[in-house]
PDB file of C-alpha atoms in Angstrom:
ATOM      1  CA  UNK A   1      61.636  43.030  15.866  1.00 64.00           C
ATOM      2  CA  UNK A   2      59.354  45.184  13.928  1.00 71.00           C
ATOM      3  CA  UNK A   3      58.804  48.708  14.948  1.00 75.00           C
ATOM      4  CA  UNK A   4      55.151  49.415  16.255  1.00 75.00           C
ATOM      5  CA  UNK A   5      53.644  52.459  14.632  1.00 78.00           C
ATOM      6  CA  UNK A   6      51.349  54.771  16.447  1.00 78.00           C
ATOM      7  CA  UNK A   7      47.779  55.055  15.312  1.00 75.00           C
ATOM      8  CA  UNK A   8      48.512  58.574  13.456  1.00 80.00           C
ATOM      9  CA  UNK A   9      51.369  56.853  11.711  1.00 86.00           C
ATOM     10  CA  UNK A  10      49.091  53.950  10.629  1.00 86.00           C
ATOM     11  CA  UNK A  11      46.467  56.153   9.425  1.00 86.00           C
ATOM     12  CA  UNK A  12      48.803  58.412   7.406  1.00 90.00           C
ATOM     13  CA  UNK A  13      50.327  55.340   5.758  1.00 93.00           C
ATOM     14  CA  UNK A  14      46.765  53.920   4.718  1.00 92.00           C
ATOM     15  CA  UNK A  15      45.627  57.205   3.398  1.00 93.00           C
ATOM     16  CA  UNK A  16      48.871  57.848   1.557  1.00 96.00           C
ATOM     17  CA  UNK A  17      48.359  54.516  -0.057  1.00 96.00           C
ATOM     18  CA  UNK A  18      44.817  54.459  -0.643  1.00 95.00           C
ATOM     19  CA  UNK A  19      43.868  53.889  -4.384  1.00 95.00           C
ATOM     20  CA  UNK A  20      47.166  52.142  -5.042  1.00 96.00           C
ATOM     21  CA  UNK A  21      47.666  49.480  -2.217  1.00 95.00           C
ATOM     22  CA  UNK A  22      44.284  49.869  -0.633  1.00 95.00           C
ATOM     23  CA  UNK A  23      40.873  50.328  -2.058  1.00 95.00           C
ATOM     24  CA  UNK A  24      39.961  54.009  -1.378  1.00 95.00           C
ATOM     25  CA  UNK A  25      36.423  53.535  -0.335  1.00 95.00           C
ATOM     26  CA  UNK A  26      37.545  50.925   2.311  1.00 94.00           C
ATOM     27  CA  UNK A  27      40.059  53.063   3.721  1.00 93.00           C
ATOM     28  CA  UNK A  28      37.860  56.175   3.983  1.00 93.00           C
ATOM     29  CA  UNK A  29      35.336  54.097   5.719  1.00 92.00           C
ATOM     30  CA  UNK A  30      37.933  52.717   8.179  1.00 90.00           C
ATOM     31  CA  UNK A  31      39.505  56.147   8.759  1.00 89.00           C
ATOM     32  CA  UNK A  32      36.057  57.515  10.043  1.00 87.00           C
ATOM     33  CA  UNK A  33      35.401  54.593  12.085  1.00 84.00           C
ATOM     34  CA  UNK A  34      39.007  54.573  13.739  1.00 81.00           C
ATOM     35  CA  UNK A  35      38.578  58.265  14.484  1.00 79.00           C
ATOM     36  CA  UNK A  36      35.378  57.535  16.488  1.00 74.00           C
ATOM     37  CA  UNK A  37      36.890  54.684  18.271  1.00 70.00           C
ATOM     38  CA  UNK A  38      40.093  56.686  19.219  1.00 69.00           C
ATOM     39  CA  UNK A  39      38.125  59.890  20.237  1.00 67.00           C
ATOM     40  CA  UNK A  40      36.182  57.457  22.645  1.00 61.00           C
ATOM     41  CA  UNK A  41      39.188  55.415  23.667  1.00 59.00           C
ATOM     42  CA  UNK A  42      41.019  58.610  24.741  1.00 58.00           C
ATOM     43  CA  UNK A  43      38.394  59.053  27.794  1.00 60.00           C
ATOM     44  CA  UNK A  44      38.742  55.401  29.071  1.00 68.00           C
ATOM     45  CA  UNK A  45      41.101  55.254  32.111  1.00 80.00           C
ATOM     46  CA  UNK A  46      42.715  51.628  32.201  1.00 79.00           C
ATOM     47  CA  UNK A  47      42.947  50.622  35.870  1.00 86.00           C
ATOM     48  CA  UNK A  48      44.227  47.625  38.016  1.00 86.00           C
ATOM     49  CA  UNK A  49      41.549  46.180  40.367  1.00 88.00           C
ATOM     50  CA  UNK A  50      43.510  47.811  43.399  1.00 87.00           C
ATOM     51  CA  UNK A  51      43.051  51.361  41.859  1.00 90.00           C
ATOM     52  CA  UNK A  52      39.523  51.178  41.725  1.00 91.00           C
ATOM     53  CA  UNK A  53      37.266  53.896  43.426  1.00 92.00           C
ATOM     54  CA  UNK A  54      33.655  54.195  44.425  1.00 93.00           C
ATOM     55  CA  UNK A  55      31.421  56.057  41.809  1.00 92.00           C
ATOM     56  CA  UNK A  56      33.505  55.027  38.983  1.00 90.00           C
ATOM     57  CA  UNK A  57      31.646  53.607  35.923  1.00 90.00           C
ATOM     58  CA  UNK A  58      32.629  50.422  34.007  1.00 91.00           C
ATOM     59  CA  UNK A  59      32.943  51.366  30.150  1.00 87.00           C
ATOM     60  CA  UNK A  60      33.117  47.511  29.249  1.00 87.00           C
ATOM     61  CA  UNK A  61      31.957  44.271  30.269  1.00 90.00           C
ATOM     62  CA  UNK A  62      34.268  42.953  33.081  1.00 88.00           C
ATOM     63  CA  UNK A  63      35.329  39.363  32.269  1.00 85.00           C
ATOM     64  CA  UNK A  64      37.995  37.117  33.758  1.00 80.00           C
ATOM     65  CA  UNK A  65      40.897  35.925  31.604  1.00 77.00           C
ATOM     66  CA  UNK A  66      39.106  32.692  31.149  1.00 80.00           C
ATOM     67  CA  UNK A  67      35.804  34.411  29.681  1.00 83.00           C
ATOM     68  CA  UNK A  68      33.447  34.525  32.793  1.00 84.00           C
ATOM     69  CA  UNK A  69      31.419  37.647  33.018  1.00 88.00           C
ATOM     70  CA  UNK A  70      31.912  39.539  36.210  1.00 87.00           C
ATOM     71  CA  UNK A  71      30.164  42.796  35.878  1.00 90.00           C
ATOM     72  CA  UNK A  72      28.194  44.405  32.849  1.00 92.00           C
ATOM     73  CA  UNK A  73      29.347  47.998  31.375  1.00 90.00           C
ATOM     74  CA  UNK A  74      27.812  51.025  32.925  1.00 90.00           C
ATOM     75  CA  UNK A  75      27.917  49.717  36.208  1.00 92.00           C
ATOM     76  CA  UNK A  76      28.491  52.471  39.012  1.00 94.00           C
ATOM     77  CA  UNK A  77      31.335  50.766  41.447  1.00 94.00           C
ATOM     78  CA  UNK A  78      30.486  50.450  45.252  1.00 95.00           C
ATOM     79  CA  UNK A  79      32.734  49.258  47.770  1.00 95.00           C
ATOM     80  CA  UNK A  80      31.234  45.670  47.820  1.00 94.00           C
ATOM     81  CA  UNK A  81      31.836  45.472  43.938  1.00 93.00           C
ATOM     82  CA  UNK A  82      35.364  46.609  44.616  1.00 93.00           C
ATOM     83  CA  UNK A  83      36.052  44.322  47.211  1.00 93.00           C
ATOM     84  CA  UNK A  84      34.830  41.253  45.129  1.00 89.00           C
ATOM     85  CA  UNK A  85      36.647  42.348  41.988  1.00 90.00           C
ATOM     86  CA  UNK A  86      39.908  42.761  43.949  1.00 90.00           C
ATOM     87  CA  UNK A  87      39.305  39.349  45.774  1.00 89.00           C
ATOM     88  CA  UNK A  88      38.654  37.623  42.407  1.00 84.00           C
ATOM     89  CA  UNK A  89      41.695  39.197  40.951  1.00 84.00           C
ATOM     90  CA  UNK A  90      43.774  37.946  43.808  1.00 85.00           C
ATOM     91  CA  UNK A  91      42.310  34.303  44.183  1.00 82.00           C
ATOM     92  CA  UNK A  92      42.556  33.738  40.509  1.00 77.00           C
ATOM     93  CA  UNK A  93      45.949  35.146  40.209  1.00 79.00           C
ATOM     94  CA  UNK A  94      44.650  37.228  37.366  1.00 72.00           C
ATOM     95  CA  UNK A  95      45.922  40.813  36.668  1.00 77.00           C
ATOM     96  CA  UNK A  96      42.468  42.482  35.986  1.00 79.00           C
ATOM     97  CA  UNK A  97      42.616  45.483  33.578  1.00 80.00           C
ATOM     98  CA  UNK A  98      39.540  47.320  33.866  1.00 87.00           C
ATOM     99  CA  UNK A  99      38.147  50.046  31.489  1.00 86.00           C
ATOM    100  CA  UNK A 100      36.507  53.177  33.411  1.00 88.00           C
ATOM    101  CA  UNK A 101      34.710  55.868  31.824  1.00 84.00           C
ATOM    102  CA  UNK A 102      36.697  59.419  31.756  1.00 76.00           C
ATOM    103  CA  UNK A 103      35.043  62.400  31.109  1.00 56.00           C
ATOM    104  CA  UNK A 104      35.562  64.756  28.051  1.00 51.00           C
ATOM    105  CA  UNK A 105      36.926  67.968  29.495  1.00 46.00           C
TER     106      UNK A 105
END
């Protein structure tokens, strides 16, 4: 089994090999995009349905594993929504992972 590398290790590898293995402009652009994505990702909390609380805000659209849309991003969760998500997760036998917006402290 191959060793998985951290984001920093992967980025370092690409940067070290730009111009030889990889086209410099593409590596530079990819690096900039990844920096923005990783910065935003660190402020997401990945929770299970049973961990949701009122007032939390969805960071992404919430879909079932079969692709059915449950809720759109930026929804502020309330008790009825949480109950429906929890019931849906239990009834479908799906372990939903929900991305919740965090704060940039």
